[in-house]
PDB file of N, CA and C in Angstrom:
ATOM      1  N   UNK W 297      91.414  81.517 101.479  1.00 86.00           N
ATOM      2  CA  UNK W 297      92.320  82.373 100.762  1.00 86.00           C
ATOM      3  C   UNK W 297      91.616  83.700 100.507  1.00 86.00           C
ATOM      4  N   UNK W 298      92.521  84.528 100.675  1.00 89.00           N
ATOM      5  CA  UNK W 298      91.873  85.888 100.140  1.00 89.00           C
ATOM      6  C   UNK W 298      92.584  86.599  98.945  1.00 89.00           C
ATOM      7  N   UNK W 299      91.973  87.141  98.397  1.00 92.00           N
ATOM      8  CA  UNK W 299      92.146  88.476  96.781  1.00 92.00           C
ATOM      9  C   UNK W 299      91.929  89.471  97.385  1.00 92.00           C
ATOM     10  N   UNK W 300      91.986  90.487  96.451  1.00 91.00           N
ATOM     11  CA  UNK W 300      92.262  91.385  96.610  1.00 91.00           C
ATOM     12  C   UNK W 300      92.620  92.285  95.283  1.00 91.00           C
ATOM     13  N   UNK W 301      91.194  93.058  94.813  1.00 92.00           N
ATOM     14  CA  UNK W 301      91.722  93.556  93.262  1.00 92.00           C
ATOM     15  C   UNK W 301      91.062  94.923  93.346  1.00 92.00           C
ATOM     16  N   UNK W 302      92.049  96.641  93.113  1.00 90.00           N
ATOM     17  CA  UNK W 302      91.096  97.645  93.026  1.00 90.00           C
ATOM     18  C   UNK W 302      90.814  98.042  94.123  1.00 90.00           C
ATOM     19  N   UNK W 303      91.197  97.194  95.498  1.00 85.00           N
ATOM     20  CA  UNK W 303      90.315  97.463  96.935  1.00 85.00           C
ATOM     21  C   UNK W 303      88.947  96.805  97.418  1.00 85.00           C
ATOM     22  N   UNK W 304      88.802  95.894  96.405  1.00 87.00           N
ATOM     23  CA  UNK W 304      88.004  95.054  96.566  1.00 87.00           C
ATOM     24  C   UNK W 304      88.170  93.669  97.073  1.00 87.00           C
ATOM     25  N   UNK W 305      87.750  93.248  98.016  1.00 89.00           N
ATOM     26  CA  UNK W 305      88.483  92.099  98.435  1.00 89.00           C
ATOM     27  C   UNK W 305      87.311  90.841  98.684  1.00 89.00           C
ATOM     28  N   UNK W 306      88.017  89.714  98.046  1.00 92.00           N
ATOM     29  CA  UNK W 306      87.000  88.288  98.008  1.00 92.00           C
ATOM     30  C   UNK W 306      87.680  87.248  98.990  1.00 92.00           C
ATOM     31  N   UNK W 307      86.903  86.788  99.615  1.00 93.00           N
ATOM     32  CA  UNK W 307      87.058  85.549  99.807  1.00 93.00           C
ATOM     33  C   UNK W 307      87.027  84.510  99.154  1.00 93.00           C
ATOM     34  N   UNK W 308      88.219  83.250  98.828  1.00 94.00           N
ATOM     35  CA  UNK W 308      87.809  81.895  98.118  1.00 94.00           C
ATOM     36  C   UNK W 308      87.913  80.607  98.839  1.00 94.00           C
ATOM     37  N   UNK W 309      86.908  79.950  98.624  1.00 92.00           N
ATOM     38  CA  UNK W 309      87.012  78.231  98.748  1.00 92.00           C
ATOM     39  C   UNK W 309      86.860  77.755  97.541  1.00 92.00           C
ATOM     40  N   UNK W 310      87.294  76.255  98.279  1.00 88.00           N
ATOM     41  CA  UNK W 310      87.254  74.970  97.612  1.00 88.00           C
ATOM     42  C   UNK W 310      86.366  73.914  98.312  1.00 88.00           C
ATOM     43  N   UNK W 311      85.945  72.856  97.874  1.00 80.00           N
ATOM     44  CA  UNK W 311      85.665  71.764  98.132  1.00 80.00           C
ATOM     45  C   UNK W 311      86.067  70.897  97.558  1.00 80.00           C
ATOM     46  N   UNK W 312      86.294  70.233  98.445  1.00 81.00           N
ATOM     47  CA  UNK W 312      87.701  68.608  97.766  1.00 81.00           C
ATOM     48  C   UNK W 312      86.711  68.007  96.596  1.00 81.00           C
ATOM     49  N   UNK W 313      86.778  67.478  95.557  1.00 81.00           N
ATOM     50  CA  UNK W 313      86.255  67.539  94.872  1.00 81.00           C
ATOM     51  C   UNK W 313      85.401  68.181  93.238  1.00 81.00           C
ATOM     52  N   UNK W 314      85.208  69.397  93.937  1.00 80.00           N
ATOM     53  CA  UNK W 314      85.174  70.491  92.664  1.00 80.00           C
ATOM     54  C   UNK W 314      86.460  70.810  91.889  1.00 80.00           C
ATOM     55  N   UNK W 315      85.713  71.141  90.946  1.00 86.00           N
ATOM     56  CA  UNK W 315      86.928  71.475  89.762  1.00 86.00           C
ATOM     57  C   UNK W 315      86.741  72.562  89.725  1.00 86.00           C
ATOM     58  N   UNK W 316      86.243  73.603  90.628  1.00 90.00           N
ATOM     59  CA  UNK W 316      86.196  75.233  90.538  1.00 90.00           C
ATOM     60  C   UNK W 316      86.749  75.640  92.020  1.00 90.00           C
ATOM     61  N   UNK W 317      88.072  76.711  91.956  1.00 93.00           N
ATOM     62  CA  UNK W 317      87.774  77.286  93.163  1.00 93.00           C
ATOM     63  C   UNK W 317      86.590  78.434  93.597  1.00 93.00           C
ATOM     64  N   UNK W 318      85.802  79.049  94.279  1.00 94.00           N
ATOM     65  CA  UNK W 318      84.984  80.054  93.908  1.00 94.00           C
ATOM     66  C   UNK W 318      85.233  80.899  95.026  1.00 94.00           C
ATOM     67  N   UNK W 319      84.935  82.215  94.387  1.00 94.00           N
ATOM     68  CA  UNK W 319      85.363  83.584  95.197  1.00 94.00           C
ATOM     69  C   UNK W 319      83.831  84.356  95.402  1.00 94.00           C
ATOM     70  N   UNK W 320      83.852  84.983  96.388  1.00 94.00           N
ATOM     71  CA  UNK W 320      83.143  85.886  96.912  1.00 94.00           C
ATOM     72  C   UNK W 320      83.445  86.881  97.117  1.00 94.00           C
ATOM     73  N   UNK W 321      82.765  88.684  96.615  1.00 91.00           N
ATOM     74  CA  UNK W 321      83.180  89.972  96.689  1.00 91.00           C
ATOM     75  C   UNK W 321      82.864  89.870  98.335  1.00 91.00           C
ATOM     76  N   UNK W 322      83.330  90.234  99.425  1.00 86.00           N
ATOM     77  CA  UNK W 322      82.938  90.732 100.916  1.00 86.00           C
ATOM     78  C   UNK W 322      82.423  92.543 100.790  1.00 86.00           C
ATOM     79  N   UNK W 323      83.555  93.000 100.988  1.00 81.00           N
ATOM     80  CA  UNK W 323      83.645  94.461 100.895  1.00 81.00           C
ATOM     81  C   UNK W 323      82.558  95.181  99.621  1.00 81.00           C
ATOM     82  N   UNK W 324      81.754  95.141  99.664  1.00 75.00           N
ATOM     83  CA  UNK W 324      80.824  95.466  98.904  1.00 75.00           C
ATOM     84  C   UNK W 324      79.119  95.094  99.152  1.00 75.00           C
ATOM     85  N   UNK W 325      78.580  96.357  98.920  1.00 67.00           N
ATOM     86  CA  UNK W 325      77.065  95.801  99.561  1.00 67.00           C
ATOM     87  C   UNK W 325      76.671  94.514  98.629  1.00 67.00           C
ATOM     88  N   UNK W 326      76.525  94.422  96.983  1.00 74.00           N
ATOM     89  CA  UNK W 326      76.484  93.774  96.285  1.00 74.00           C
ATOM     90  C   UNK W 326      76.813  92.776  96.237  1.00 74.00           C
ATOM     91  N   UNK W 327      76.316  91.465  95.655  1.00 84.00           N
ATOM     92  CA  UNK W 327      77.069  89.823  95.933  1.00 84.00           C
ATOM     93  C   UNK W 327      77.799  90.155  94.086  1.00 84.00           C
ATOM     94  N   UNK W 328      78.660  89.711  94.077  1.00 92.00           N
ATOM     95  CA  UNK W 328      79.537  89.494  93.304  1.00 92.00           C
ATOM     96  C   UNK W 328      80.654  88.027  93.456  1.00 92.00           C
ATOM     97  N   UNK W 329      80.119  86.937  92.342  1.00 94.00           N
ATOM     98  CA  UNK W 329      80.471  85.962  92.549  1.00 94.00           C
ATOM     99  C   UNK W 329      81.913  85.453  91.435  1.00 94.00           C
ATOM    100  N   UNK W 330      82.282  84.442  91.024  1.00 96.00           N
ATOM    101  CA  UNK W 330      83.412  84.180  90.434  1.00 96.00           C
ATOM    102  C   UNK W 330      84.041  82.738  90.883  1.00 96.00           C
ATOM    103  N   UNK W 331      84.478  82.387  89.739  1.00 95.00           N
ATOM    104  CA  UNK W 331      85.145  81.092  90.076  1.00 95.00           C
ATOM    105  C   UNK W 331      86.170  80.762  88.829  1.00 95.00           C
ATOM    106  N   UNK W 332      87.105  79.442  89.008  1.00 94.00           N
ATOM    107  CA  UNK W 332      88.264  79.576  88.632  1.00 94.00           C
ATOM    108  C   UNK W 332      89.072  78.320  89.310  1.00 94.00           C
ATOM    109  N   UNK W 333      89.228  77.778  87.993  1.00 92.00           N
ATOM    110  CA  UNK W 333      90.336  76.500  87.633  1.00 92.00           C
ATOM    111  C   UNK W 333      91.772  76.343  88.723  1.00 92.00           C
ATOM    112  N   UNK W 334      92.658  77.769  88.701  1.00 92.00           N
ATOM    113  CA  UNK W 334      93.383  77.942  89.182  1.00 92.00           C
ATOM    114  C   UNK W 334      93.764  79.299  89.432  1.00 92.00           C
ATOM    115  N   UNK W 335      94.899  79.321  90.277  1.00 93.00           N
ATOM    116  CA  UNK W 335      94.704  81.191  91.100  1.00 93.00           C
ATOM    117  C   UNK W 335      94.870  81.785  89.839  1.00 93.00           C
ATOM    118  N   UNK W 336      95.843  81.884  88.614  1.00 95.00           N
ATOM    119  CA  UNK W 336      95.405  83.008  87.599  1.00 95.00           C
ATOM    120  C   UNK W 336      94.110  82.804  86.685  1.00 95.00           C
ATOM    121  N   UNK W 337      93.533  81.984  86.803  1.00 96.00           N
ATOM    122  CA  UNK W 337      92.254  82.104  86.144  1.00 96.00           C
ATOM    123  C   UNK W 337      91.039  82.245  87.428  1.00 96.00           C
ATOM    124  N   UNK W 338      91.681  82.573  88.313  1.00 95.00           N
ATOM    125  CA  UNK W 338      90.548  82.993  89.466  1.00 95.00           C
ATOM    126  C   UNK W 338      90.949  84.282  89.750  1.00 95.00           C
ATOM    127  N   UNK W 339      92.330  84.869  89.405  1.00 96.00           N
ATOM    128  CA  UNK W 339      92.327  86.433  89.833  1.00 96.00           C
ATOM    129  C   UNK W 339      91.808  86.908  88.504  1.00 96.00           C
ATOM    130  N   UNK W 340      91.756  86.537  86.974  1.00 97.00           N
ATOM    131  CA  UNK W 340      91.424  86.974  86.266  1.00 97.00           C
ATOM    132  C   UNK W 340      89.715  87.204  86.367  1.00 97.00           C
ATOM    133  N   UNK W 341      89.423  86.226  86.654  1.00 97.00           N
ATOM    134  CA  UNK W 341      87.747  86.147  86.508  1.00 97.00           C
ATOM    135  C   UNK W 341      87.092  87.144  88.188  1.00 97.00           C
ATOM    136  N   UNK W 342      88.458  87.405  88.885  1.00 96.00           N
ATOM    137  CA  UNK W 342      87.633  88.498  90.002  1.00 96.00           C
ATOM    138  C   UNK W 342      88.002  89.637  89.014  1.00 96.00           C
ATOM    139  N   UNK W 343      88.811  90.247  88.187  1.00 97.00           N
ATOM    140  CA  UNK W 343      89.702  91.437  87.716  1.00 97.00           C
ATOM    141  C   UNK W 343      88.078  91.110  86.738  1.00 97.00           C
ATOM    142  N   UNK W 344      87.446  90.240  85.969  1.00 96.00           N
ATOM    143  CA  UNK W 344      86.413  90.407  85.011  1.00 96.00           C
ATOM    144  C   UNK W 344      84.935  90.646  85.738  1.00 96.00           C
ATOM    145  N   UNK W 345      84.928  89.722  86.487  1.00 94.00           N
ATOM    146  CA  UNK W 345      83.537  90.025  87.634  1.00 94.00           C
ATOM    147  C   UNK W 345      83.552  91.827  88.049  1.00 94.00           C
ATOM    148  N   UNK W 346      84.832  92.520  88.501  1.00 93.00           N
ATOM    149  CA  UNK W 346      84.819  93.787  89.038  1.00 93.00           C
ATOM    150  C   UNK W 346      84.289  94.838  87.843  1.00 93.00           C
ATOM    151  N   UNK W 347      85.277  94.308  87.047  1.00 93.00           N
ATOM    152  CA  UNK W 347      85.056  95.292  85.414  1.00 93.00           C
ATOM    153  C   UNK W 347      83.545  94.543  84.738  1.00 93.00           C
ATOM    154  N   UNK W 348      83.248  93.726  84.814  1.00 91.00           N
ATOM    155  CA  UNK W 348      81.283  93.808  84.385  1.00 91.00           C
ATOM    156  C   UNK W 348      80.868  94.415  85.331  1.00 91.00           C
ATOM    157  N   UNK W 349      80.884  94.084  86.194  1.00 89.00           N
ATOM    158  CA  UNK W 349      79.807  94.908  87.457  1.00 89.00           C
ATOM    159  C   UNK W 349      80.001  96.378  87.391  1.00 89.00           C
ATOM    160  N   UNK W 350      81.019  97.500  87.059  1.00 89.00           N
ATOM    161  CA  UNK W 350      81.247  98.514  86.865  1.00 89.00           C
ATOM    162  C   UNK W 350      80.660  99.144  85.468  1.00 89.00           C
ATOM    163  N   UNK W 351      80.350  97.758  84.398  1.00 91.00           N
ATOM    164  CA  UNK W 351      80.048  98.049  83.233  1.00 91.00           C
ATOM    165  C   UNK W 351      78.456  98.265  83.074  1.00 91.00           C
ATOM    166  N   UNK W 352      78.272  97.335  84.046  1.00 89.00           N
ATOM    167  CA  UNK W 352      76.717  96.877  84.288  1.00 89.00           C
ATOM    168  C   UNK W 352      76.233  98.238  84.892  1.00 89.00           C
ATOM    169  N   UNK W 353      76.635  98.556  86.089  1.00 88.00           N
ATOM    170  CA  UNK W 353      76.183  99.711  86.532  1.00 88.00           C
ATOM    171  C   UNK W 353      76.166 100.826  85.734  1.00 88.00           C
ATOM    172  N   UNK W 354      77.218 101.156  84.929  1.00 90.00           N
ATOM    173  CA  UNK W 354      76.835 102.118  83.721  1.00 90.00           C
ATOM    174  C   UNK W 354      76.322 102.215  82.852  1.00 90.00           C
ATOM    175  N   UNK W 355      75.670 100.667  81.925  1.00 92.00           N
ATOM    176  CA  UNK W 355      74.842 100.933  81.421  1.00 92.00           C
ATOM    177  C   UNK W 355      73.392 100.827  81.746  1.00 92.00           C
ATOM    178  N   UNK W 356      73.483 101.197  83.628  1.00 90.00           N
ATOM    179  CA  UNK W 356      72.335 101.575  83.949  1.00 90.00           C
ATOM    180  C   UNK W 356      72.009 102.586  84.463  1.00 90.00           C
ATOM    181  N   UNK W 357      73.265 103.532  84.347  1.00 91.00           N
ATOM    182  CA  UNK W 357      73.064 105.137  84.565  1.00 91.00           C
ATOM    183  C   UNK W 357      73.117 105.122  86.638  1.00 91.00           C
ATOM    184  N   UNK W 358      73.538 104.166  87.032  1.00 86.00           N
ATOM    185  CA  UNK W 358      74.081 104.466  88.708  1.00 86.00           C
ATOM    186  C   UNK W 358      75.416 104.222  89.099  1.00 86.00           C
ATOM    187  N   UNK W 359      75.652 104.456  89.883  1.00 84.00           N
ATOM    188  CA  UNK W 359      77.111 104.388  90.803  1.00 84.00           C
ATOM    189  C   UNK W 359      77.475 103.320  91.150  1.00 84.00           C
ATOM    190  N   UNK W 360      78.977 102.551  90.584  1.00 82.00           N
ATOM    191  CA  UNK W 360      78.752 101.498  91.423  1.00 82.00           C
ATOM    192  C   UNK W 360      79.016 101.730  92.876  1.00 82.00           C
ATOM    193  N   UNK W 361      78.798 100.547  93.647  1.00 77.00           N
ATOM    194  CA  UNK W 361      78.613 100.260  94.821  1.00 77.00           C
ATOM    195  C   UNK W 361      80.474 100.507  94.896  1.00 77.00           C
ATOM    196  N   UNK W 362      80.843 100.828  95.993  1.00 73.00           N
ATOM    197  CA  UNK W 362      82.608 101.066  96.224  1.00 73.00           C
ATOM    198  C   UNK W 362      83.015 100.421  97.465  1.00 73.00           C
ATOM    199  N   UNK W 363      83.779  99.577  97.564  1.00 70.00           N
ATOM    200  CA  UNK W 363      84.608  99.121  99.000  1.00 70.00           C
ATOM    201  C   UNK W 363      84.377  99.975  99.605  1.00 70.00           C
ATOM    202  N   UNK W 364      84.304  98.627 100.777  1.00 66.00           N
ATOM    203  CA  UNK W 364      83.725  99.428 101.937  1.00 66.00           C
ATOM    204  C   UNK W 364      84.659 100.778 102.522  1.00 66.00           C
ATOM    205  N   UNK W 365      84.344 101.972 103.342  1.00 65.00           N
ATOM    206  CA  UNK W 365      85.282 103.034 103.368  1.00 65.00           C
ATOM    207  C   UNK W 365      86.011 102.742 104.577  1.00 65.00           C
ATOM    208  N   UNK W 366      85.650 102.173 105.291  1.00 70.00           N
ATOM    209  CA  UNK W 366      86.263 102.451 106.942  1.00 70.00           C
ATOM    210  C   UNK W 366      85.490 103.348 107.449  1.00 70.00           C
ATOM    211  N   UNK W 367      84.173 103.908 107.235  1.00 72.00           N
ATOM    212  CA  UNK W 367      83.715 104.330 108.252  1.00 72.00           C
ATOM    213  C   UNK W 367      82.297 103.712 108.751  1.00 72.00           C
ATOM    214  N   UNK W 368      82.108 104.310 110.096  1.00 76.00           N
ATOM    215  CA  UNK W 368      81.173 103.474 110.109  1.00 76.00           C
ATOM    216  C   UNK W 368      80.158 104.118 110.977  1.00 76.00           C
ATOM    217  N   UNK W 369      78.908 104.705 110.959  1.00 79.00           N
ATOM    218  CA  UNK W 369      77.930 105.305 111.792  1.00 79.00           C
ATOM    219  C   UNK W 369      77.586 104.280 112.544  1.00 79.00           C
ATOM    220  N   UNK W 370      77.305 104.691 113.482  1.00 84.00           N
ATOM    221  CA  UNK W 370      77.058 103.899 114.874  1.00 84.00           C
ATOM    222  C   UNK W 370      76.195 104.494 116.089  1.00 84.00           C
ATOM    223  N   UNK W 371      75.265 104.142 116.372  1.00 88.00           N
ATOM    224  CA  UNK W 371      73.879 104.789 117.144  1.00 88.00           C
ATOM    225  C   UNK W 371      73.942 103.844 118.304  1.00 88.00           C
ATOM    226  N   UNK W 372      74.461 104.501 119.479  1.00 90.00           N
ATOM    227  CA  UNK W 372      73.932 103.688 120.589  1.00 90.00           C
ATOM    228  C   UNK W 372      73.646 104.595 121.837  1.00 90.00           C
ATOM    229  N   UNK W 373      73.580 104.049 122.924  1.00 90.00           N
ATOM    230  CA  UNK W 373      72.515 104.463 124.051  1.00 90.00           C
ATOM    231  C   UNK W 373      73.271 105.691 124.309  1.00 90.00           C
ATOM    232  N   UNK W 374      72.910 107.138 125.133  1.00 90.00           N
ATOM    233  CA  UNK W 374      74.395 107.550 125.506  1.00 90.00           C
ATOM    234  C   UNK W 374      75.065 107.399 126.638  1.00 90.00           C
ATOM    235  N   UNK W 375      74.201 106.636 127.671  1.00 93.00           N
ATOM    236  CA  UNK W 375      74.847 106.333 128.872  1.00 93.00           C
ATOM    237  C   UNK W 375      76.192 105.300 128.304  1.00 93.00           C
ATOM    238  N   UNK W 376      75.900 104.718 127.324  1.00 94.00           N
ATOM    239  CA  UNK W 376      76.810 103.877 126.336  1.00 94.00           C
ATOM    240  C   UNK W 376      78.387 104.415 126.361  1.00 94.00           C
ATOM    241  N   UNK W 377      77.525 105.206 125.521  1.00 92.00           N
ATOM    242  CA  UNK W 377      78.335 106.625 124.929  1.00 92.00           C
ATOM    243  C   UNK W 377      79.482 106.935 126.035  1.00 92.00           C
ATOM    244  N   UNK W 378      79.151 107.396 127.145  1.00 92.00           N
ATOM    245  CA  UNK W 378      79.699 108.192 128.297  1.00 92.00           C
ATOM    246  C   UNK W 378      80.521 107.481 128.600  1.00 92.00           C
ATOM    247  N   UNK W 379      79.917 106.089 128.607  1.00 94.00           N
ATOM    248  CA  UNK W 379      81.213 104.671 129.465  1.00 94.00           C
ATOM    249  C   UNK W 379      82.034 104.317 128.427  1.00 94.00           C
ATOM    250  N   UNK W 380      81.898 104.149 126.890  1.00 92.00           N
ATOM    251  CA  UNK W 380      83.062 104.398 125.927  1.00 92.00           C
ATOM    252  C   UNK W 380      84.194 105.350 126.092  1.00 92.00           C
ATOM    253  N   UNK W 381      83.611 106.374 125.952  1.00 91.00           N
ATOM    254  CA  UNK W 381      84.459 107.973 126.389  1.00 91.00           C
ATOM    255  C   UNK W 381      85.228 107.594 127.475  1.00 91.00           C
ATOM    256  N   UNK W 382      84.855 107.984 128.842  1.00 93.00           N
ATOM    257  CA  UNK W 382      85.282 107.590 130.155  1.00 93.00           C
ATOM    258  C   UNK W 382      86.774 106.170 129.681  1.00 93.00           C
ATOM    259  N   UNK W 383      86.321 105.136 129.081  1.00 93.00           N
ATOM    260  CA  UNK W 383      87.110 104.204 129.135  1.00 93.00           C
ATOM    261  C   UNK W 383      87.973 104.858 128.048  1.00 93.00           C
ATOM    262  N   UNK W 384      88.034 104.652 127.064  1.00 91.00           N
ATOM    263  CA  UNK W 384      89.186 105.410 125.829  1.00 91.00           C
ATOM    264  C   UNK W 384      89.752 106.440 126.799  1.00 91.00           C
ATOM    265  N   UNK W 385      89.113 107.396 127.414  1.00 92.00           N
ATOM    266  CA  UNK W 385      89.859 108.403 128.318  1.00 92.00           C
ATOM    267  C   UNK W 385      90.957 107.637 129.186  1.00 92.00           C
ATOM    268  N   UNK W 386      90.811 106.912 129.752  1.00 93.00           N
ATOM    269  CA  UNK W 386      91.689 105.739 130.577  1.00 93.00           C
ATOM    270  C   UNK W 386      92.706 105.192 130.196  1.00 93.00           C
ATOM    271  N   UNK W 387      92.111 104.922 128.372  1.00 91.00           N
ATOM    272  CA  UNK W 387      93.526 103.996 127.712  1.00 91.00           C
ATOM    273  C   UNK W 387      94.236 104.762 127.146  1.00 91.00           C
ATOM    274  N   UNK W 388      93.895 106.669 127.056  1.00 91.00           N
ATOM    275  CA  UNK W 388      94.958 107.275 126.526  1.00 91.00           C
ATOM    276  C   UNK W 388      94.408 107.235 124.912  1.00 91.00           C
ATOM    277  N   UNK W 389      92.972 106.649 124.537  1.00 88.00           N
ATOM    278  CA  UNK W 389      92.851 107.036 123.363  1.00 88.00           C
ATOM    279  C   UNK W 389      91.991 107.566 122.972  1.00 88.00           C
ATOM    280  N   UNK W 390      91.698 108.219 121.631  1.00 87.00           N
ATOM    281  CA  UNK W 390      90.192 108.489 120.932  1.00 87.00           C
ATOM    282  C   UNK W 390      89.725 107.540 121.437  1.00 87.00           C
ATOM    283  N   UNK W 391      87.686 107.857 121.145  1.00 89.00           N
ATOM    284  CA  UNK W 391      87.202 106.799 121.166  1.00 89.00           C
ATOM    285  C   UNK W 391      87.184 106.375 119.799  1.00 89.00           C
ATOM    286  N   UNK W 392      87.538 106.634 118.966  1.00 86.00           N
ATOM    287  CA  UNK W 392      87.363 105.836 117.454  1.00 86.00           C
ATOM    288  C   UNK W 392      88.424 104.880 117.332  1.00 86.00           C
ATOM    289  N   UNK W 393      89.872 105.395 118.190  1.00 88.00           N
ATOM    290  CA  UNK W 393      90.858 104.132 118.991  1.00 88.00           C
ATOM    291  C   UNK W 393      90.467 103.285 119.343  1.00 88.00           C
ATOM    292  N   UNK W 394      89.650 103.552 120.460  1.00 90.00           N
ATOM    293  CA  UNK W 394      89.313 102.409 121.522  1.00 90.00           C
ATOM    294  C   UNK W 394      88.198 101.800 120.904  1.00 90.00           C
ATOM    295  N   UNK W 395      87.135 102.292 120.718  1.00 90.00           N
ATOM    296  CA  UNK W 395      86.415 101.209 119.581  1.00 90.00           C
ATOM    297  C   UNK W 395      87.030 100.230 118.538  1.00 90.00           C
ATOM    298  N   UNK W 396      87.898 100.560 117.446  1.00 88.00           N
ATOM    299  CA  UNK W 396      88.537 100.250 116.855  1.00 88.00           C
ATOM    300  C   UNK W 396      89.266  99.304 117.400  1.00 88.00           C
ATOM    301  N   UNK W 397      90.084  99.564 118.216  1.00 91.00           N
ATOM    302  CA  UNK W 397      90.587  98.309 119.207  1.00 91.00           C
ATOM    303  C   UNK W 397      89.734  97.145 119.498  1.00 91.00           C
ATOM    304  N   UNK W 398      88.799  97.913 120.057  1.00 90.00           N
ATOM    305  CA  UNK W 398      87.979  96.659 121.003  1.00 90.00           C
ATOM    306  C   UNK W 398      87.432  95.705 119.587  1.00 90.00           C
ATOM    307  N   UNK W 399      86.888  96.517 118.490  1.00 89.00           N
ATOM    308  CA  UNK W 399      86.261  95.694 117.389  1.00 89.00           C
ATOM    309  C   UNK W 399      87.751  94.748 116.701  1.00 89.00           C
ATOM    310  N   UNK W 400      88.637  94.810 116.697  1.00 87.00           N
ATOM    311  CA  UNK W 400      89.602  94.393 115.934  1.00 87.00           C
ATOM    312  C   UNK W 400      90.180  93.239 117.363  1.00 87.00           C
ATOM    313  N   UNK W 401      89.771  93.081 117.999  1.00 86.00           N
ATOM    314  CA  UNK W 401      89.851  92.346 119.136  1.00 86.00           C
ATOM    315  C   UNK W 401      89.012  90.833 119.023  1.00 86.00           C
ATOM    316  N   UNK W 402      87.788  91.239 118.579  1.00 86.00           N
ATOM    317  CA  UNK W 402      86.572  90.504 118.413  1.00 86.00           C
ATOM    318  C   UNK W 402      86.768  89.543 117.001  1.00 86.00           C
ATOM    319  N   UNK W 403      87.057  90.233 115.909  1.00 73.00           N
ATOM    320  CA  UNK W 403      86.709  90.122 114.736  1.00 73.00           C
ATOM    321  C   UNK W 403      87.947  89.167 113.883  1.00 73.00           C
TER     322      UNK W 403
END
């Protein structure tokens, strides 16, 4: 199951057995954890996990960490480079298209 609070988005499991479901922040460099009886006491406790961690960071004078943006630097060979280009040129798209494509293909 996934959440989703602010732009922040968790993943949750279960295990047959536990009496907690538990969530995981993804989109964020930071681990940010949480768990929860049932989905409104598990969206509440991600909506409380987001708001400490924002609290936490301020009363330590830094930024929090922010969902991830959508962008993404990327360093590769440029003969790489050339055969990306060349191909996106082919499909009629950017290469930030055709990357984008090809990664959303994979993933």
């Amino acid at each position: 199951m996934i959440l989703k609070h602010e732009g922040y988005i968790a993943e949750v499991s279960y295990e047959d057995g536990d009496a907690l479901m538990n969530g995981v922040v993804v989109n964020a460099r930071g681990t940010l954890h949480f768990a929860g009886r049932d989905i409104d006491d598990l969206r509440r406790a991600f909506a409380e996990t987001i708001d400490d961690y924002r609290e936490w960071c301020k009363d330590r004078g830094v930024e929090p960490e922010k969902p991830y943006s959508g962008t993404l630097s990327l360093r590769i060979p440029p003969e790489l480079h050339k055969r990306v280009a060349e191909q996106a040129a082919k499909a009629g798209e950017s290469i930030n298209q055709f990357i984008a494509a090809r990664l959303a293909d994979v993933a």
